[in-house]
Amino acid sequence: MQKGKSTLLFTDALKLKRPNAFQVMLKPAGPACNLNCNYCYYLEKSKLFGNPATTRMSDELLEEFTRQFIEAHEVPVVMFTWQGGEPTLMGLDFFRKAIEYQKKYSGGKRIDNAFQTNGTLLNDDWCRFFKDNNILVGISIDGTEKNHDHYRRTRSGAPTFKRVMKGIEFLHRHSVEFNTLSVVNDYNVSMASETYRFLKKTGSGFMQFLPVVERISDNTDDKSLKLVAPVHGEAKLAPWTVGARDYGEFLITIFDEWVRNDVAKYYVQIFDATLANFAGENPGICVYNETCGDALAMEHNGDVYSCDHFVYPDYYLGNIYETPLIDMVKSQRQFDFGIDKRNSLPRYCLTCDVRFACHGECPKHRFLTTPEGTPGLNYLCEGLKMFFNHVKPYMEFMTRELKAKRPPANVMNWIRNRENQAVRQARPERNDPCPCGSGRKFKNCCAGKPPWSFQAAGNL
């Protein structure tokens, strides 16, 4: 057992020789935000700081991080990722200085920026700045007005949807490229098609659907964090947590519409990552990668943590004023954090036929036990299994197209041809028993469902 572990770690250590490339989620305003979304996991991080009212990154720290971050990279393109809290609270002058420092320390490398915002404070000045500096903007929006406003409200309880849509109008006015991040929760999970079609109408060409899974501690100490890490034993699910099967059905509903109509027209992060894993490529997102640890988080004061979702004292790596950033990235502690994503999988996961597509998803969600009673099963397992098994025939077709150097979008014609063939071969009469097995007449069952044949034929 020990010998096997040593061999495994030696093999993984060799991977450390690859060129330095990593991400840091920058929190220039710390957990400060102008909104008070019910499900937010970051607002309460203010308890980690002595004076949460002063969570603002200094110009000195901004310059120091910029220098260290760019110098640590051994690749031609370096991406700065700005998050929060709400980064627009820092004001435009702060980000103008950020661009100046990036130019100062670029060393011939190309510098890109991604900016995640709730969109409520955007205006012409912000959007001109984004356009002039080619900054990719991510907008947090949970769907239509009723879905978005259910949880995303101001500190006074006011709705925010109209303010976000106004921000999107500014982005369009200045031709700023943007994508959307939608939190899938217990409320909007039943409205998948409605959400997907709405996001397309906003002009979002790339969509992320983030399942909210949080657990609340029974600790009554006001100074303690209420939302706990997965290692915490005593906790209950937060009421806004999405159901596992519900999340799987949400993804399947959107996928079925996307794979028939929108491949290469609209991009959905989990669909891209799934296709990459089916094709044996890097999925480009840590939660569906075999290991993690290359996406750290840095607070407004220079404190660095292993991951944006693990900003807890147990995952504190140090401060860039005291320890060089690259040393923290390459530390044994961070290496162990990243490799543990793979090494801690229970046998139930290791023998799963869709493990290659899932890799246990995010360690943050691994707080259930397997049917054999082994800890470490992901809360979303049931839903993810549903999704990966459902998309398998389509992903396998698109993988074959990729390997043949043909566009994966050919899958749309493939589906239409298969379904038209099924219609020609097996269409029942109106009063015949429905082929789906419901026991009803065809005219009263699948005849009106486009396409009826897919209901009867099952997976292609």
CSV table of C-alpha atoms in Angstrom, one decimal:
chain,number,residue,atom,x,y,z
A,1,MET,CA,0.0,0.0,0.0
A,2,GLN,CA,2.7,2.4,1.0
A,3,LYS,CA,4.8,1.5,-2.0
A,4,GLY,CA,2.0,2.2,-4.4
A,5,LYS,CA,1.4,5.6,-2.8
A,6,SER,CA,5.0,6.5,-3.2
A,7,THR,CA,5.1,5.5,-6.8
A,8,LEU,CA,1.9,7.6,-7.4
A,9,LEU,CA,3.4,10.7,-5.8
A,10,PHE,CA,6.6,10.3,-7.8
A,11,THR,CA,4.6,10.2,-11.0
A,12,ASP,CA,2.6,13.2,-10.0
A,13,ALA,CA,5.8,15.1,-8.9
A,14,LEU,CA,7.1,14.8,-12.4
A,15,LYS,CA,4.1,16.8,-13.6
A,16,LEU,CA,5.3,19.7,-11.5
A,17,LYS,CA,8.0,20.2,-14.2
A,18,ARG,CA,5.4,21.4,-16.6
A,19,PRO,CA,5.5,25.2,-17.3
A,20,ASN,CA,4.0,27.3,-14.5
A,21,ALA,CA,0.4,28.2,-15.3
A,22,PHE,CA,-2.2,28.7,-12.7
A,23,GLN,CA,-5.2,30.9,-11.8
A,24,VAL,CA,-5.8,33.2,-8.9
A,25,MET,CA,-9.3,34.4,-8.1
A,26,LEU,CA,-8.6,38.0,-7.1
A,27,LYS,CA,-10.9,39.5,-4.4
A,28,PRO,CA,-9.9,43.2,-4.5
A,29,ALA,CA,-12.9,44.2,-2.4
A,30,GLY,CA,-12.8,41.0,-0.3
A,31,PRO,CA,-16.3,39.8,0.5
A,32,ALA,CA,-17.8,43.3,0.3
A,33,CYS,CA,-20.8,43.5,-1.9
A,34,ASN,CA,-23.7,45.9,-2.6
A,35,LEU,CA,-26.1,42.9,-2.7
A,36,ASN,CA,-27.2,40.4,-0.1
A,37,CYS,CA,-28.1,37.2,-2.1
A,38,ASN,CA,-29.5,34.6,0.2
A,39,TYR,CA,-27.3,31.8,-1.1
A,40,CYS,CA,-24.0,33.7,-1.2
A,41,TYR,CA,-21.2,31.7,0.3
A,42,TYR,CA,-18.8,34.7,0.4
A,43,LEU,CA,-20.4,37.5,2.3
A,44,GLU,CA,-19.8,35.9,5.6
A,45,LYS,CA,-16.0,35.6,4.9
A,46,SER,CA,-15.8,39.1,6.4
A,47,LYS,CA,-15.7,37.3,9.7
A,48,LEU,CA,-12.1,36.2,8.8
A,49,PHE,CA,-10.9,39.8,9.0
A,50,GLY,CA,-10.6,42.0,12.0
A,51,ASN,CA,-12.2,45.1,10.4
A,52,PRO,CA,-14.5,43.9,7.5
A,53,ALA,CA,-15.4,47.6,6.8
A,54,THR,CA,-11.9,48.1,5.3
A,55,THR,CA,-11.8,45.2,2.9
A,56,ARG,CA,-10.1,47.1,0.0
A,57,MET,CA,-6.9,46.1,-1.8
A,58,SER,CA,-4.2,48.8,-1.6
A,59,ASP,CA,-2.3,50.0,-4.7
A,60,GLU,CA,0.9,48.7,-3.2
A,61,LEU,CA,-0.5,45.2,-2.9
A,62,LEU,CA,-2.0,45.4,-6.4
A,63,GLU,CA,1.4,46.2,-7.8
A,64,GLU,CA,3.2,43.5,-5.8
A,65,PHE,CA,0.7,40.8,-6.8
A,66,THR,CA,0.8,41.9,-10.5
A,67,ARG,CA,4.6,41.6,-10.5
A,68,GLN,CA,4.7,38.2,-8.8
A,69,PHE,CA,1.8,36.8,-10.8
A,70,ILE,CA,3.2,37.6,-14.2
A,71,GLU,CA,6.8,36.6,-13.3
A,72,ALA,CA,5.6,33.3,-12.0
A,73,HIS,CA,4.0,32.3,-15.3
A,74,GLU,CA,6.1,30.5,-17.9
A,75,VAL,CA,3.4,30.7,-20.6
A,76,PRO,CA,2.8,33.4,-23.2
A,77,VAL,CA,-0.7,34.4,-22.0
A,78,VAL,CA,-1.5,35.4,-18.4
A,79,MET,CA,-5.1,35.8,-17.2
A,80,PHE,CA,-6.1,38.0,-14.4
A,81,THR,CA,-9.5,37.0,-12.9
A,82,TRP,CA,-11.3,39.6,-10.8
A,83,GLN,CA,-14.1,38.5,-8.5
A,84,GLY,CA,-15.7,39.3,-5.2
A,85,GLY,CA,-17.7,40.2,-3.3
A,86,GLU,CA,-18.3,42.8,-6.0
A,87,PRO,CA,-15.2,44.1,-7.7
A,88,THR,CA,-16.8,47.3,-9.1
A,89,LEU,CA,-16.9,48.6,-5.5
A,90,MET,CA,-13.2,49.3,-6.0
A,91,GLY,CA,-14.0,52.0,-8.6
A,92,LEU,CA,-12.6,52.5,-12.1
A,93,ASP,CA,-9.3,54.2,-11.0
A,94,PHE,CA,-8.2,51.0,-9.2
A,95,PHE,CA,-8.6,49.0,-12.4
A,96,ARG,CA,-6.9,51.7,-14.5
A,97,LYS,CA,-3.9,51.2,-12.2
A,98,ALA,CA,-4.2,47.5,-12.6
A,99,ILE,CA,-3.9,47.8,-16.4
A,100,GLU,CA,-0.9,50.1,-15.9
A,101,TYR,CA,0.9,47.6,-13.7
A,102,GLN,CA,0.1,44.8,-16.1
A,103,LYS,CA,1.8,46.7,-18.9
A,104,LYS,CA,4.7,47.6,-16.6
A,105,TYR,CA,5.5,44.0,-15.7
A,106,SER,CA,4.2,42.1,-18.8
A,107,GLY,CA,7.7,41.2,-20.0
A,108,GLY,CA,6.4,40.6,-23.5
A,109,LYS,CA,3.6,38.3,-22.3
A,110,ARG,CA,0.0,38.9,-23.4
A,111,ILE,CA,-2.2,39.9,-20.5
A,112,ASP,CA,-5.9,39.1,-20.5
A,113,ASN,CA,-8.5,40.0,-17.9
A,114,ALA,CA,-11.8,38.4,-16.9
A,115,PHE,CA,-14.2,40.4,-14.6
A,116,GLN,CA,-17.1,38.8,-12.8
A,117,THR,CA,-19.8,41.2,-11.6
A,118,ASN,CA,-23.4,41.3,-10.5
A,119,GLY,CA,-23.9,44.1,-13.2
A,120,THR,CA,-25.9,46.5,-11.0
A,121,LEU,CA,-23.2,49.2,-11.0
A,122,LEU,CA,-22.2,49.2,-14.6
A,123,ASN,CA,-22.5,52.3,-16.7
A,124,ASP,CA,-21.0,53.9,-19.8
A,125,ASP,CA,-17.7,54.6,-18.1
A,126,TRP,CA,-17.2,51.0,-17.0
A,127,CYS,CA,-18.2,49.6,-20.3
A,128,ARG,CA,-15.9,51.9,-22.3
A,129,PHE,CA,-13.1,50.7,-20.0
A,130,PHE,CA,-14.0,47.1,-20.6
A,131,LYS,CA,-14.1,47.6,-24.4
A,132,ASP,CA,-10.9,49.7,-24.5
A,133,ASN,CA,-9.0,47.0,-22.6
A,134,ASN,CA,-10.6,43.9,-24.2
A,135,ILE,CA,-11.9,42.7,-20.8
A,136,LEU,CA,-14.2,39.7,-20.8
A,137,VAL,CA,-17.2,40.3,-18.5
A,138,GLY,CA,-19.1,37.7,-16.6
A,139,ILE,CA,-22.6,38.7,-15.5
A,140,SER,CA,-24.3,36.9,-12.6
A,141,ILE,CA,-27.9,36.4,-13.5
A,142,ASP,CA,-30.2,33.5,-12.5
A,143,GLY,CA,-32.7,33.6,-15.3
A,144,THR,CA,-36.0,35.5,-15.8
A,145,GLU,CA,-37.1,38.2,-13.4
A,146,LYS,CA,-39.0,36.0,-11.0
A,147,ASN,CA,-36.2,33.4,-10.9
A,148,HIS,CA,-33.4,36.0,-10.5
A,149,ASP,CA,-35.2,38.1,-7.8
A,150,HIS,CA,-36.1,35.1,-5.7
A,151,TYR,CA,-32.7,35.1,-4.0
A,152,ARG,CA,-30.7,37.9,-5.6
A,153,ARG,CA,-31.7,41.0,-3.6
A,154,THR,CA,-30.2,44.2,-2.2
A,155,ARG,CA,-29.3,44.6,1.5
A,156,SER,CA,-32.7,46.3,1.9
A,157,GLY,CA,-34.5,43.4,0.3
A,158,ALA,CA,-35.2,45.2,-3.0
A,159,PRO,CA,-35.2,43.2,-6.3
A,160,THR,CA,-32.1,43.5,-8.6
A,161,PHE,CA,-33.2,42.0,-12.0
A,162,LYS,CA,-34.0,45.4,-13.7
A,163,ARG,CA,-30.6,46.8,-12.5
A,164,VAL,CA,-28.8,43.8,-13.9
A,165,MET,CA,-30.6,44.1,-17.3
A,166,LYS,CA,-29.7,47.8,-17.4
A,167,GLY,CA,-26.1,46.8,-16.9
A,168,ILE,CA,-26.4,44.3,-19.8
A,169,GLU,CA,-27.8,47.1,-22.0
A,170,PHE,CA,-24.6,49.1,-21.3
A,171,LEU,CA,-22.5,46.1,-22.3
A,172,HIS,CA,-24.4,45.8,-25.6
A,173,ARG,CA,-24.2,49.6,-26.2
A,174,HIS,CA,-20.4,49.4,-26.1
A,175,SER,CA,-20.1,46.0,-27.8
A,176,VAL,CA,-18.5,44.4,-24.7
A,177,GLU,CA,-18.1,40.6,-24.9
A,178,PHE,CA,-19.8,39.0,-21.9
A,179,ASN,CA,-21.0,35.6,-20.6
A,180,THR,CA,-23.4,34.6,-17.9
A,181,LEU,CA,-23.1,32.7,-14.7
A,182,SER,CA,-26.4,31.4,-13.3
A,183,VAL,CA,-26.7,29.8,-9.9
A,184,VAL,CA,-29.0,26.7,-10.1
A,185,ASN,CA,-30.9,26.5,-6.8
A,186,ASP,CA,-34.0,24.9,-5.3
A,187,TYR,CA,-36.3,27.5,-6.9
A,188,ASN,CA,-35.2,27.9,-10.5
A,189,VAL,CA,-34.1,24.3,-11.1
A,190,SER,CA,-37.6,23.4,-12.4
A,191,MET,CA,-37.4,26.1,-15.1
A,192,ALA,CA,-34.5,24.9,-17.2
A,193,SER,CA,-35.9,25.7,-20.7
A,194,GLU,CA,-37.2,29.0,-19.6
A,195,THR,CA,-33.8,29.9,-18.1
A,196,TYR,CA,-31.8,28.8,-21.2
A,197,ARG,CA,-34.0,30.5,-23.7
A,198,PHE,CA,-34.0,33.7,-21.6
A,199,LEU,CA,-30.2,33.7,-21.4
A,200,LYS,CA,-29.9,33.3,-25.2
A,201,LYS,CA,-32.2,36.4,-25.6
A,202,THR,CA,-29.8,38.5,-23.4
A,203,GLY,CA,-27.0,37.9,-25.8
A,204,SER,CA,-25.1,35.5,-23.7
A,205,GLY,CA,-23.0,33.3,-26.0
A,206,PHE,CA,-21.4,31.3,-23.2
A,207,MET,CA,-23.3,30.1,-20.1
A,208,GLN,CA,-22.2,28.6,-16.8
A,209,PHE,CA,-24.7,26.9,-14.6
A,210,LEU,CA,-23.4,26.6,-11.1
A,211,PRO,CA,-25.2,24.3,-8.7
A,212,VAL,CA,-25.5,25.7,-5.2
A,213,VAL,CA,-24.7,23.2,-2.5
A,214,GLU,CA,-24.1,24.5,0.9
A,215,ARG,CA,-24.3,23.2,4.5
A,216,ILE,CA,-25.1,25.2,7.5
A,217,SER,CA,-23.3,24.6,10.8
A,218,ASP,CA,-25.3,24.2,14.1
A,219,ASN,CA,-22.7,26.5,15.8
A,220,THR,CA,-24.5,29.5,17.3
A,221,ASP,CA,-21.3,31.5,17.7
A,222,ASP,CA,-21.8,34.8,15.8
A,223,LYS,CA,-18.1,35.0,15.1
A,224,SER,CA,-17.9,31.6,13.4
A,225,LEU,CA,-18.6,30.8,9.7
A,226,LYS,CA,-22.1,29.3,9.2
A,227,LEU,CA,-21.4,27.7,5.8
A,228,VAL,CA,-19.0,24.9,6.5
A,229,ALA,CA,-16.3,23.0,4.6
A,230,PRO,CA,-17.0,19.4,3.6
A,231,VAL,CA,-14.7,18.1,6.4
A,232,HIS,CA,-17.1,19.5,8.9
A,233,GLY,CA,-19.2,16.6,10.3
A,234,GLU,CA,-22.2,18.3,11.9
A,235,ALA,CA,-24.2,20.4,9.4
A,236,LYS,CA,-27.5,20.5,7.6
A,237,LEU,CA,-28.2,21.4,4.0
A,238,ALA,CA,-29.0,25.0,3.3
A,239,PRO,CA,-32.6,25.4,2.2
A,240,TRP,CA,-31.6,26.9,-1.2
A,241,THR,CA,-29.5,23.8,-2.0
A,242,VAL,CA,-30.4,22.3,-5.4
A,243,GLY,CA,-31.6,18.6,-5.4
A,244,ALA,CA,-29.2,16.2,-7.0
A,245,ARG,CA,-31.7,14.6,-9.3
A,246,ASP,CA,-33.3,18.0,-10.0
A,247,TYR,CA,-29.9,19.3,-11.1
A,248,GLY,CA,-29.4,16.3,-13.4
A,249,GLU,CA,-32.8,16.9,-15.0
A,250,PHE,CA,-32.1,20.6,-15.4
A,251,LEU,CA,-28.9,19.8,-17.3
A,252,ILE,CA,-30.6,17.2,-19.5
A,253,THR,CA,-33.4,19.5,-20.4
A,254,ILE,CA,-31.1,22.2,-21.6
A,255,PHE,CA,-28.8,19.7,-23.3
A,256,ASP,CA,-31.6,18.2,-25.3
A,257,GLU,CA,-32.5,21.6,-26.7
A,258,TRP,CA,-28.9,22.7,-27.2
A,259,VAL,CA,-27.7,19.5,-29.0
A,260,ARG,CA,-30.6,19.7,-31.5
A,261,ASN,CA,-30.4,23.4,-32.3
A,262,ASP,CA,-27.5,25.3,-30.8
A,263,VAL,CA,-24.2,23.4,-31.1
A,264,ALA,CA,-21.4,25.9,-32.1
A,265,LYS,CA,-24.0,28.7,-31.8
A,266,TYR,CA,-24.1,28.9,-28.0
A,267,TYR,CA,-21.7,27.4,-25.5
A,268,VAL,CA,-22.5,25.9,-22.2
A,269,GLN,CA,-19.5,25.3,-19.9
A,270,ILE,CA,-20.4,21.8,-18.6
A,271,PHE,CA,-21.2,20.6,-22.2
A,272,ASP,CA,-17.8,21.8,-23.4
A,273,ALA,CA,-16.1,20.1,-20.4
A,274,THR,CA,-18.0,16.9,-20.9
A,275,LEU,CA,-17.0,16.7,-24.6
A,276,ALA,CA,-13.4,17.4,-23.7
A,277,ASN,CA,-13.4,14.5,-21.2
A,278,PHE,CA,-15.0,12.2,-23.7
A,279,ALA,CA,-12.4,13.1,-26.2
A,280,GLY,CA,-9.6,12.7,-23.7
A,281,GLU,CA,-8.7,16.4,-23.6
A,282,ASN,CA,-8.3,18.8,-20.7
A,283,PRO,CA,-11.9,19.8,-19.7
A,284,GLY,CA,-10.7,23.4,-18.9
A,285,ILE,CA,-12.6,23.5,-15.6
A,286,CYS,CA,-11.3,22.3,-12.3
A,287,VAL,CA,-14.4,20.5,-11.0
A,288,TYR,CA,-14.3,18.0,-13.9
A,289,ASN,CA,-10.6,17.6,-14.0
A,290,GLU,CA,-8.9,14.6,-12.4
A,291,THR,CA,-7.0,16.8,-10.0
A,292,CYS,CA,-7.2,20.4,-8.9
A,293,GLY,CA,-5.1,23.0,-7.1
A,294,ASP,CA,-4.3,25.3,-10.0
A,295,ALA,CA,-7.1,27.8,-9.1
A,296,LEU,CA,-6.2,29.7,-5.9
A,297,ALA,CA,-7.9,32.7,-4.3
A,298,MET,CA,-6.3,35.9,-2.9
A,299,GLU,CA,-8.0,38.2,-0.6
A,300,HIS,CA,-7.8,42.0,-0.5
A,301,ASN,CA,-5.0,41.9,2.1
A,302,GLY,CA,-2.8,39.4,0.3
A,303,ASP,CA,-3.9,36.3,2.1
A,304,VAL,CA,-3.9,33.3,-0.3
A,305,TYR,CA,-6.1,30.2,0.0
A,306,SER,CA,-6.1,26.9,-1.8
A,307,CYS,CA,-9.3,27.6,-3.7
A,308,ASP,CA,-12.1,30.1,-3.9
A,309,HIS,CA,-14.5,27.6,-2.3
A,310,PHE,CA,-12.1,26.7,0.4
A,311,VAL,CA,-11.5,30.1,2.0
A,312,TYR,CA,-11.3,28.6,5.5
A,313,PRO,CA,-8.4,28.7,8.0
A,314,ASP,CA,-7.5,25.1,7.3
A,315,TYR,CA,-6.7,26.0,3.7
A,316,TYR,CA,-4.7,29.2,4.3
A,317,LEU,CA,-1.4,29.1,2.4
A,318,GLY,CA,0.1,32.4,3.5
A,319,ASN,CA,0.4,36.0,2.5
A,320,ILE,CA,2.3,37.3,-0.6
A,321,TYR,CA,4.1,39.9,1.5
A,322,GLU,CA,5.7,37.0,3.6
A,323,THR,CA,5.8,34.1,1.1
A,324,PRO,CA,6.3,34.5,-2.7
A,325,LEU,CA,3.2,33.5,-4.6
A,326,ILE,CA,4.9,30.9,-6.7
A,327,ASP,CA,6.2,29.2,-3.5
A,328,MET,CA,2.6,28.9,-2.2
A,329,VAL,CA,1.5,27.5,-5.6
A,330,LYS,CA,4.3,24.9,-5.6
A,331,SER,CA,4.1,24.1,-1.9
A,332,GLN,CA,3.6,20.6,-0.7
A,333,ARG,CA,0.4,21.7,1.0
A,334,GLN,CA,-1.2,22.9,-2.2
A,335,PHE,CA,0.1,19.9,-4.1
A,336,ASP,CA,-1.6,17.6,-1.5
A,337,PHE,CA,-4.8,19.6,-1.8
A,338,GLY,CA,-4.9,19.2,-5.5
A,339,ILE,CA,-3.9,15.6,-5.7
A,340,ASP,CA,-6.3,14.6,-2.9
A,341,LYS,CA,-9.2,15.3,-5.3
A,342,ARG,CA,-8.2,12.0,-7.1
A,343,ASN,CA,-6.6,10.1,-4.3
A,344,SER,CA,-9.6,10.5,-1.9
A,345,LEU,CA,-12.2,9.0,-4.2
A,346,PRO,CA,-14.0,6.1,-2.7
A,347,ARG,CA,-14.0,2.7,-4.5
A,348,TYR,CA,-17.6,3.3,-5.5
A,349,CYS,CA,-16.4,6.2,-7.6
A,350,LEU,CA,-13.3,4.5,-8.9
A,351,THR,CA,-15.4,1.8,-10.5
A,352,CYS,CA,-18.1,4.1,-11.9
A,353,ASP,CA,-18.5,4.0,-15.7
A,354,VAL,CA,-18.7,7.8,-15.9
A,355,ARG,CA,-15.8,8.6,-13.6
A,356,PHE,CA,-13.8,9.8,-16.6
A,357,ALA,CA,-16.3,12.5,-17.2
A,358,CYS,CA,-16.9,13.5,-13.6
A,359,HIS,CA,-13.8,12.7,-11.5
A,360,GLY,CA,-15.9,13.1,-8.4
A,361,GLU,CA,-16.8,16.8,-9.3
A,362,CYS,CA,-15.8,19.4,-6.7
A,363,PRO,CA,-14.3,18.1,-3.3
A,364,LYS,CA,-16.5,20.8,-1.7
A,365,HIS,CA,-19.5,18.6,-2.3
A,366,ARG,CA,-18.2,15.3,-1.2
A,367,PHE,CA,-19.9,14.9,2.2
A,368,LEU,CA,-22.2,11.9,1.5
A,369,THR,CA,-21.4,8.2,2.1
A,370,THR,CA,-21.4,5.5,-0.6
A,371,PRO,CA,-23.9,2.6,-0.5
A,372,GLU,CA,-21.2,0.6,1.2
A,373,GLY,CA,-20.9,3.3,3.9
A,374,THR,CA,-17.6,4.8,2.7
A,375,PRO,CA,-17.3,8.6,3.1
A,376,GLY,CA,-16.5,10.9,0.2
A,377,LEU,CA,-19.4,10.5,-2.2
A,378,ASN,CA,-20.4,13.7,-4.0
A,379,TYR,CA,-23.8,15.1,-3.1
A,380,LEU,CA,-24.6,15.7,-6.8
A,381,CYS,CA,-23.6,12.1,-7.8
A,382,GLU,CA,-27.0,10.9,-8.7
A,383,GLY,CA,-27.9,13.8,-10.9
A,384,LEU,CA,-24.5,13.9,-12.6
A,385,LYS,CA,-24.7,10.2,-13.4
A,386,MET,CA,-28.1,10.8,-15.0
A,387,PHE,CA,-26.6,13.6,-17.1
A,388,PHE,CA,-23.5,11.9,-18.3
A,389,ASN,CA,-25.3,8.7,-19.2
A,390,HIS,CA,-28.0,10.6,-21.1
A,391,VAL,CA,-25.5,12.6,-23.2
A,392,LYS,CA,-23.2,9.6,-23.9
A,393,PRO,CA,-24.4,8.8,-27.5
A,394,TYR,CA,-24.2,12.4,-28.6
A,395,MET,CA,-20.8,13.0,-27.0
A,396,GLU,CA,-19.5,9.8,-28.6
A,397,PHE,CA,-20.7,11.0,-32.0
A,398,MET,CA,-19.1,14.5,-31.5
A,399,THR,CA,-15.9,12.9,-30.4
A,400,ARG,CA,-15.7,10.8,-33.6
A,401,GLU,CA,-16.3,14.0,-35.6
A,402,LEU,CA,-13.6,15.8,-33.7
A,403,LYS,CA,-11.1,13.0,-34.3
A,404,ALA,CA,-12.0,13.0,-38.0
A,405,LYS,CA,-11.4,16.8,-38.0
A,406,ARG,CA,-15.1,17.5,-38.8
A,407,PRO,CA,-17.3,19.9,-36.8
A,408,PRO,CA,-19.1,18.5,-33.8
A,409,ALA,CA,-22.1,20.6,-34.8
A,410,ASN,CA,-22.8,17.8,-37.3
A,411,VAL,CA,-24.5,16.1,-34.4
A,412,MET,CA,-27.6,18.2,-35.1
A,413,ASN,CA,-28.1,16.7,-38.6
A,414,TRP,CA,-27.3,13.2,-37.3
A,415,ILE,CA,-30.1,13.5,-34.7
A,416,ARG,CA,-32.6,14.8,-37.3
A,417,ASN,CA,-31.7,12.0,-39.7
A,418,ARG,CA,-32.1,9.3,-37.0
A,419,GLU,CA,-35.4,10.7,-35.9
A,420,ASN,CA,-36.8,11.1,-39.4
A,421,GLN,CA,-35.8,7.5,-40.1
A,422,ALA,CA,-37.6,6.3,-37.0
A,423,VAL,CA,-40.7,8.2,-38.0
A,424,ARG,CA,-40.7,6.7,-41.5
A,425,GLN,CA,-40.2,3.2,-40.2
A,426,ALA,CA,-42.4,3.0,-37.2
A,427,ARG,CA,-45.1,5.7,-37.0
A,428,PRO,CA,-48.2,4.1,-35.5
A,429,GLU,CA,-51.8,4.9,-36.4
A,430,ARG,CA,-53.7,7.4,-34.2
A,431,ASN,CA,-55.6,4.7,-32.3
A,432,ASP,CA,-52.7,2.3,-31.9
A,433,PRO,CA,-51.2,1.8,-28.5
A,434,CYS,CA,-48.5,4.4,-27.9
A,435,PRO,CA,-45.0,2.8,-28.4
A,436,CYS,CA,-43.7,4.6,-25.3
A,437,GLY,CA,-45.5,2.0,-23.2
A,438,SER,CA,-47.9,4.3,-21.3
A,439,GLY,CA,-50.9,2.2,-22.2
A,440,ARG,CA,-52.7,5.1,-23.8
A,441,LYS,CA,-53.6,5.5,-27.5
A,442,PHE,CA,-50.9,7.2,-29.6
A,443,LYS,CA,-53.1,10.2,-30.4
A,444,ASN,CA,-53.5,10.9,-26.6
A,445,CYS,CA,-49.9,10.4,-25.8
A,446,CYS,CA,-46.7,11.0,-27.8
A,447,ALA,CA,-48.3,12.1,-31.1
A,448,GLY,CA,-48.1,15.7,-30.1
A,449,LYS,CA,-44.6,15.7,-28.7
A,450,PRO,CA,-42.0,16.8,-31.2
A,451,PRO,CA,-40.5,14.4,-32.1
A,452,TRP,CA,-42.8,11.6,-30.9
A,453,SER,CA,-40.4,9.0,-32.2
A,454,PHE,CA,-37.7,10.0,-29.7
A,455,GLN,CA,-40.1,9.3,-26.9
A,456,ALA,CA,-40.6,5.8,-28.2
A,457,ALA,CA,-37.1,5.0,-29.5
A,458,GLY,CA,-35.3,6.0,-26.3
A,459,ASN,CA,-31.6,6.9,-26.5
A,460,LEU,CA,-30.2,7.2,-30.1
